[in-house]
Amino acid sequence: MGVIVCVGGQWGDEGKGKVVDLLAESARVVLRSQGGNNAGHTVVVDGRTFKFNLVPSGILHPETVCVIGNGVVLDPKVLLAEIAALEEAGADLRNLVISERAHMIMPYHPVLDRLEEAARGDDRLGTTYRGVGPAYSDKVRRIGFRVGDLQKLSFLEKKLNFVLPLKNDILVKLYEAPPFTKEEILAEYTEYASRLDRFIKDPYPLVQLAVAQGHRVILEGAQGTMLDLDLGTYPYVTSSYPSSGGALAGAGIGPRHVTATVGVFKAYTTRVGYGPFPTELEDELGEYLRERGAEYGTTTGRARRVGWFDGPVASYAVGVNGIDSIALTKLDVLDEMEVVRICTGYLSKGEAHDHPMANISHLKHLEPVYEELPGWGCSTREARSFADLPELAQRYVARIEEVAGACVDLISVVAVSLKKKWRRQAW
Ligand code: IMO
Ligand code: MG
């Protein structure tokens, strides 16, 4: 048992929700450790579709406590809508706990997100406009509002007296946008306070107890390693730490308790938003994979950029997160390919590189080195075990293991997840 950290190994949208949902079956706690409602995933259970932005998908298991952890920034309005939709779809939210330490997205954050992006012009990042970057910036500046502030509205008001003029100055003087009034924000957040009160708690005792008693605790990451503020393709990243180190900080759990770090990877690569993407396919093949893989964002509906599996990114993600187990998703999207390619390295000005370099202008202009493997040319959608996969698909998976440097323990096709083997029986 113990703590399982589940992280995205690429640029997000790897299928983490599905993997967490599977792992959550026997979990006491599922904790969302970072990010905000820039994340999105869909889980289908018994024909019913559930959409998640902030609530951990473990909520569909009635015995599992689901925590929105201290590393998250949440928009109360979005969270309340999500809670209402989940309750309507038949989910029981009694076991949802929101950390008092999580930060809140304030009404000016999404507005500033949009204005800052517009001001960047051609250098814009392609954010989700959810206000995530501005909210994390305020957290770091120590002018953020925390969920616990909802339980002490006089404190929230006092803080607004200081913070709101700073924000309005930027809105009005820099962007010529309308200001916010303290009264409207107070009225709005007072209402959120009463509606969220039943969920707000300090998760510290229950998380520590679950860890001490050896129960399974899952840390559900959002986004992916290449969107990590430090480790990703800065500045084309999100504003949190989706890597395993960030997961622990965002949960308040020490590394000693981690028994496995699962990296979720798509069998190819996608990215939403701008920034370097060495294996991108900007041709008909990319178009084909986007349609076959339904690569359109859950949160924003944007078309995702699509490319081949990037080995240097995978081995980097394995290294920086300490991934010891890979979950490979959407393998069946490649079923009809005549050949499949895996990027095994990069060439930059004749020089070979085996991992993504920090300098993004280098990363933008390098040449991926590909290895070509024969496609398997038949459907894997009906496969229910590793042995059911055609030999050439098994060979593709084996090559990914070699290139990434970690074992593929779980493979999923669109409809189901296949257990190839669980290396650790305790899972
Ligand atoms: P899940 O959890 C994919 C991307 C945005 C943009 C960059 C910064 O579903 O994997 P932000 O709004 O965070 O400031 O945008 O990060 N991004 C994601 N891409 N999946 C996600 O989440 C993402 N969350 C943010 O597209 O490029
Ligand atoms: Mg997503």
XYZ file of C-alpha atoms and ligand atoms in Angstrom:
455
model
C 0.000 0.000 0.000
C 1.454 3.410 0.832
C 1.519 6.597 -1.194
C 1.323 6.393 -4.977
C 2.264 9.531 -6.855
C 0.631 9.789 -10.261
C 2.159 12.361 -12.614
C 1.812 13.328 -16.252
C 5.002 12.573 -18.170
C 4.393 14.835 -21.182
C 2.498 18.123 -21.719
C -0.712 17.156 -19.913
C -3.794 15.312 -21.146
C -2.045 11.957 -20.833
C -5.120 10.237 -19.366
C -4.208 10.689 -15.704
C -7.884 10.731 -14.677
C -8.496 7.261 -16.022
C -5.386 5.860 -14.363
C -6.195 7.518 -11.025
C -9.736 6.220 -11.250
C -8.384 2.690 -11.638
C -5.848 3.077 -8.823
C -8.504 4.659 -6.596
C -10.470 1.419 -6.340
C -8.663 0.453 -3.164
C -7.521 3.891 -2.001
C -8.411 5.466 1.319
C -7.476 8.951 0.096
C -7.122 10.543 -3.329
C -5.552 13.971 -3.129
C -5.272 16.523 -5.912
C -1.933 18.177 -5.280
C -1.557 21.155 -7.638
C -2.973 23.127 -10.554
C -6.424 24.563 -10.869
C -9.345 24.340 -13.238
C -6.932 24.574 -16.129
C -7.000 20.770 -15.789
C -9.827 18.689 -17.080
C -10.666 15.087 -17.551
C -13.597 12.885 -18.278
C -14.343 9.532 -16.682
C -17.032 7.220 -18.020
C -18.461 4.734 -15.517
C -21.266 2.349 -16.471
C -22.169 4.546 -19.416
C -22.379 7.683 -17.272
C -19.997 10.533 -18.078
C -18.410 12.560 -15.281
C -16.362 15.682 -15.981
C -13.699 16.810 -13.540
C -11.754 20.039 -13.229
C -10.922 20.225 -9.526
C -12.583 17.370 -7.653
C -10.407 14.217 -7.574
C -11.958 11.486 -9.693
C -11.722 9.097 -6.722
C -15.011 10.671 -5.580
C -16.809 8.029 -7.632
C -15.672 5.441 -5.070
C -17.953 5.945 -2.055
C -15.380 4.922 0.584
C -12.601 7.154 -0.724
C -11.878 10.513 0.878
C -11.046 13.064 -1.808
C -8.911 16.027 -0.894
C -8.256 19.230 -2.797
C -4.778 19.842 -1.412
C -2.843 22.886 -0.290
C -0.975 23.154 -3.619
C -4.150 23.795 -5.634
C -5.592 27.145 -6.736
C -9.336 26.887 -7.042
C -12.009 29.063 -8.497
C -14.947 28.769 -6.049
C -17.485 29.502 -8.767
C -16.138 26.741 -11.004
C -15.857 24.320 -8.096
C -19.467 24.917 -7.024
C -20.672 24.317 -10.586
C -18.619 21.118 -10.738
C -20.012 19.924 -7.408
C -23.568 20.603 -8.579
C -22.990 18.761 -11.878
C -21.414 15.776 -10.126
C -24.279 15.576 -7.622
C -26.758 15.744 -10.454
C -24.921 12.891 -12.216
C -25.332 10.785 -9.075
C -21.966 11.233 -7.308
C -21.869 11.444 -3.513
C -19.764 14.402 -2.386
C -19.849 13.684 1.357
C -16.193 12.658 1.303
C -14.852 15.784 -0.343
C -12.404 17.824 1.737
C -10.998 21.169 0.638
C -7.773 22.248 2.310
C -7.952 25.578 4.094
C -4.498 26.217 2.697
C -5.484 25.950 -0.975
C -5.509 29.309 -2.733
C -8.478 30.886 -4.465
C -8.777 32.368 -7.895
C -10.238 35.841 -7.423
C -12.447 37.585 -10.023
C -9.556 39.726 -11.271
C -7.291 36.734 -11.971
C -8.982 35.420 -15.158
C -9.325 39.025 -16.394
C -5.608 39.659 -15.864
C -4.740 36.297 -17.451
C -6.523 37.364 -20.645
C -5.092 40.897 -20.651
C -1.525 39.676 -20.064
C -1.814 37.133 -22.840
C -3.099 39.799 -25.245
C -0.230 42.092 -24.229
C 2.325 39.389 -25.057
C 1.133 39.404 -28.671
C 2.992 36.814 -30.761
C 4.822 35.577 -27.687
C 1.649 34.571 -25.863
C 1.673 31.293 -24.002
C -1.738 29.955 -24.950
C -2.998 29.740 -21.365
C -6.418 28.397 -20.498
C -7.484 31.913 -19.350
C -8.634 30.464 -16.045
C -6.535 32.882 -13.982
C -4.179 30.170 -12.783
C -0.907 32.036 -13.490
C -2.035 35.292 -11.844
C -3.373 33.407 -8.794
C -0.098 31.517 -8.275
C 1.854 34.765 -8.752
C -0.159 36.331 -5.929
C 0.450 33.278 -3.742
C 4.185 33.710 -4.221
C 3.882 37.473 -3.615
C 2.027 36.649 -0.387
C -1.060 38.566 -1.445
C -3.150 35.507 -2.270
C -6.502 34.565 -0.743
C -6.790 31.118 0.776
C -9.852 28.924 1.130
C -9.571 29.290 4.897
C -10.168 33.041 4.471
C -13.772 32.162 3.591
C -14.243 31.144 7.206
C -13.069 34.519 8.431
C -14.670 37.101 6.196
C -13.502 40.079 8.257
C -9.941 38.949 7.558
C -10.733 38.565 3.862
C -12.147 42.090 3.803
C -9.096 43.515 5.530
C -6.813 41.846 3.023
C -8.916 43.149 0.127
C -8.371 46.694 1.417
C -4.706 46.254 0.636
C -4.752 43.950 -2.399
C -7.630 45.303 -4.458
C -6.130 48.776 -5.055
C -2.979 47.054 -6.387
C -5.052 45.026 -8.813
C -7.291 47.898 -9.849
C -4.260 50.035 -10.540
C -3.004 47.520 -13.054
C -6.440 46.977 -14.569
C -7.246 50.653 -14.954
C -3.898 52.335 -15.531
C -2.092 49.691 -17.530
C -4.927 48.022 -19.414
C -7.708 50.627 -19.306
C -10.047 47.908 -18.061
C -12.877 48.419 -15.539
C -11.955 48.049 -11.854
C -13.565 45.686 -9.316
C -15.275 46.992 -6.192
C -14.657 45.530 -2.779
C -18.393 45.264 -2.190
C -19.066 43.075 -5.226
C -16.178 40.727 -4.391
C -17.218 40.518 -0.750
C -20.826 39.749 -1.641
C -19.747 37.051 -4.114
C -17.239 35.372 -1.787
C -19.619 35.550 1.201
C -22.030 33.447 -0.797
C -19.252 30.978 -1.741
C -18.280 30.800 1.916
C -21.711 29.574 2.943
C -21.947 27.065 0.091
C -18.445 25.627 0.499
C -18.313 25.624 4.286
C -19.285 21.950 4.622
C -16.171 20.893 2.668
C -13.494 23.155 4.181
C -11.201 21.399 6.640
C -7.596 20.881 7.543
C -6.768 17.594 5.797
C -3.546 17.187 7.782
C -4.881 14.763 10.452
C -6.750 12.496 8.090
C -3.948 12.363 5.512
C -1.285 11.656 8.143
C -3.441 8.979 9.751
C -4.057 7.261 6.420
C -0.314 7.344 5.695
C 0.628 6.122 9.190
C -1.845 3.255 8.979
C -0.381 2.203 5.644
C -3.515 2.824 3.603
C -3.284 3.546 -0.059
C -3.080 7.276 -0.677
C -2.987 8.529 -4.242
C -1.606 11.880 -5.225
C -3.397 12.930 -8.381
C -1.287 15.257 -10.469
C -2.625 17.692 -13.020
C -0.815 18.932 -16.151
C 2.497 17.242 -16.966
C 6.249 17.314 -16.406
C 6.970 19.443 -19.480
C 4.531 22.064 -18.150
C 6.337 22.203 -14.783
C 7.353 25.713 -13.802
C 10.989 24.689 -13.196
C 11.434 21.520 -15.221
C 9.276 22.215 -18.280
C 9.651 24.336 -21.400
C 9.719 27.674 -19.550
C 8.078 30.128 -20.116
C 5.629 27.918 -22.029
C 4.569 26.144 -18.860
C 1.863 26.343 -16.242
C 2.471 28.144 -12.946
C 2.656 25.129 -10.631
C 4.856 22.055 -10.153
C 3.222 19.024 -11.781
C 6.306 16.884 -11.091
C 6.486 14.399 -8.207
C 8.333 16.847 -5.938
C 5.507 19.345 -6.432
C 2.969 16.629 -5.686
C 4.504 16.006 -2.259
C 4.717 19.711 -1.422
C 1.152 20.227 -2.627
C -0.066 17.397 -0.432
C 2.025 17.801 2.703
C 3.464 14.271 2.577
C 7.123 13.333 2.923
C 9.059 11.321 0.296
C 9.729 8.467 2.726
C 6.117 7.317 2.380
C 6.065 7.067 -1.408
C 5.928 3.449 -2.540
C 5.500 4.071 -6.260
C 5.655 6.912 -8.757
C 3.484 6.240 -11.772
C 4.148 8.283 -14.895
C 1.248 8.498 -17.323
C 2.214 8.809 -20.984
C 0.198 8.781 -24.156
C 1.437 6.274 -26.756
C 2.179 9.376 -28.875
C 2.421 13.028 -27.770
C 0.044 15.988 -27.578
C 0.343 19.554 -26.413
C -2.199 22.396 -26.116
C -1.013 25.968 -26.187
C 2.219 27.350 -27.599
C 5.844 26.423 -27.042
C 8.396 23.931 -28.333
C 7.213 20.484 -29.376
C 10.086 18.676 -31.144
C 8.114 15.693 -32.492
C 5.086 17.675 -33.678
C 3.340 16.485 -36.841
C 1.960 19.460 -38.702
C 0.743 17.419 -41.643
C -2.113 15.117 -42.605
C -0.816 12.408 -40.337
C -1.082 14.793 -37.374
C -4.606 15.669 -38.488
C -5.478 11.979 -38.706
C -4.158 11.206 -35.215
C -5.975 14.235 -33.779
C -9.286 12.987 -35.175
C -8.741 9.339 -34.289
C -7.580 10.229 -30.782
C -10.316 12.901 -30.323
C -7.576 15.327 -29.345
C -9.653 18.315 -28.344
C -9.276 19.868 -24.884
C -11.723 18.914 -22.120
C -11.430 22.358 -20.543
C -11.198 24.725 -23.490
C -12.209 22.604 -26.501
C -9.015 23.669 -28.297
C -7.504 21.336 -30.906
C -4.411 19.697 -29.443
C -1.133 19.633 -31.341
C -0.112 16.048 -32.066
C 3.228 14.281 -32.608
C 5.257 11.087 -32.253
C 6.321 9.597 -28.921
C 9.253 11.639 -27.663
C 11.825 9.368 -26.003
C 14.083 12.146 -24.641
C 11.037 13.751 -22.986
C 10.018 10.378 -21.550
C 13.424 9.507 -20.121
C 13.751 13.050 -18.730
C 10.342 12.697 -17.057
C 11.361 9.313 -15.657
C 14.512 10.894 -14.249
C 13.195 14.105 -12.729
C 10.125 12.469 -11.185
C 11.710 9.174 -10.189
C 9.043 7.318 -12.191
C 9.273 3.594 -11.588
C 6.183 2.554 -13.436
C 4.631 3.776 -16.677
C 0.947 3.768 -17.599
C 0.693 3.994 -21.387
C -2.623 5.289 -22.718
C -4.448 5.444 -26.046
C -2.325 2.765 -27.707
C -5.205 1.915 -30.055
C -5.032 5.364 -31.678
C -1.960 4.016 -33.528
C -3.707 0.800 -34.672
C -3.958 1.695 -38.354
C -0.481 3.127 -38.827
C 1.763 1.448 -41.382
C 4.810 2.536 -39.470
C 5.184 4.057 -36.037
C 8.037 6.298 -35.015
C 9.748 6.870 -31.708
C 12.056 9.821 -31.237
C 15.255 8.554 -29.637
C 17.304 11.769 -29.503
C 17.696 15.274 -30.892
C 20.237 16.911 -33.167
C 20.998 20.585 -32.693
C 23.546 22.165 -35.024
C 25.032 18.734 -35.585
C 25.307 18.049 -31.885
C 23.410 15.127 -30.327
C 21.202 15.617 -27.260
C 19.488 12.937 -25.236
C 17.186 15.137 -23.163
C 15.223 18.369 -23.570
C 17.558 21.279 -22.994
C 16.648 24.331 -20.921
C 17.113 26.824 -23.738
C 13.823 26.890 -25.578
C 15.180 28.556 -28.683
C 17.462 25.511 -29.069
C 14.550 23.232 -28.339
C 12.469 24.952 -31.011
C 15.025 24.433 -33.734
C 16.330 20.976 -33.220
C 15.861 17.945 -35.351
C 14.352 14.829 -33.818
C 16.104 11.536 -34.564
C 13.538 8.831 -35.260
C 13.496 5.108 -35.093
C 10.893 3.490 -37.291
C 8.983 0.413 -36.253
C 6.422 -1.530 -38.283
C 2.787 -0.804 -37.393
C 0.612 -3.686 -36.201
C -2.247 -2.886 -38.572
C -5.098 -4.353 -36.539
C -7.376 -3.270 -33.718
C -6.139 -3.495 -30.155
C -9.441 -2.241 -28.775
C -10.660 -5.690 -27.836
C -7.422 -6.705 -26.102
C -7.879 -7.404 -22.399
C -4.391 -8.506 -21.459
C -0.881 -7.796 -22.636
C -0.807 -11.205 -24.314
C -3.843 -10.230 -26.429
C -1.868 -7.445 -28.091
C -0.386 -8.193 -31.526
C 3.313 -8.919 -31.377
C 4.257 -5.718 -33.181
C 2.309 -3.646 -30.643
C 4.111 -5.499 -27.852
C 7.365 -4.646 -29.593
C 6.413 -0.940 -29.697
C 5.661 -1.012 -25.963
C 8.955 -2.795 -25.230
C 10.878 -0.180 -27.191
C 9.161 2.602 -25.235
C 10.260 0.894 -22.008
C 13.854 0.830 -23.238
C 13.882 4.407 -24.445
C 12.117 5.805 -21.360
C 14.035 3.637 -18.921
C 11.048 2.409 -16.917
C 8.665 -0.491 -17.008
C 5.247 -0.152 -18.680
C 2.963 -1.702 -16.075
C -0.374 -0.610 -17.416
C -1.650 -0.095 -20.937
C -4.966 1.413 -21.830
C -6.972 1.475 -25.000
C -9.926 3.805 -25.395
C -12.528 1.576 -23.820
C -10.692 -0.187 -21.028
C -7.479 -0.419 -19.115
C -5.409 -3.543 -19.496
C -3.334 -4.754 -16.667
C -0.151 -6.024 -18.205
C 1.411 -6.823 -14.904
C 1.598 -5.057 -11.612
C 5.196 -5.123 -10.635
C 4.343 -4.452 -7.009
C 1.763 -6.912 -5.848
C 0.901 -4.589 -2.961
C -0.851 -2.294 -5.422
P -4.527 18.318 -17.555
O -4.569 18.170 -16.073
C -2.800 20.253 -21.044
C -1.309 24.367 -20.599
C -2.038 25.446 -21.349
C -0.900 26.387 -21.663
C -0.047 26.302 -20.380
C -0.295 27.439 -19.412
O -5.822 18.146 -18.240
O -3.444 17.461 -18.127
P -2.271 27.908 -17.709
O -3.737 28.165 -17.955
O -2.008 26.706 -16.858
O -1.542 29.126 -17.233
O -1.674 27.606 -19.173
O -0.380 25.070 -19.775
N -2.155 23.529 -19.713
C -2.527 22.261 -19.993
N -2.322 21.505 -21.082
N -3.451 19.708 -20.010
C -3.637 20.435 -18.886
O -4.147 19.905 -17.773
C -3.210 21.790 -18.854
N -3.272 22.796 -17.943
C -2.594 23.847 -18.467
O -2.639 24.950 -22.516
O -0.117 25.883 -22.709
Mg -6.809 18.006 -19.885
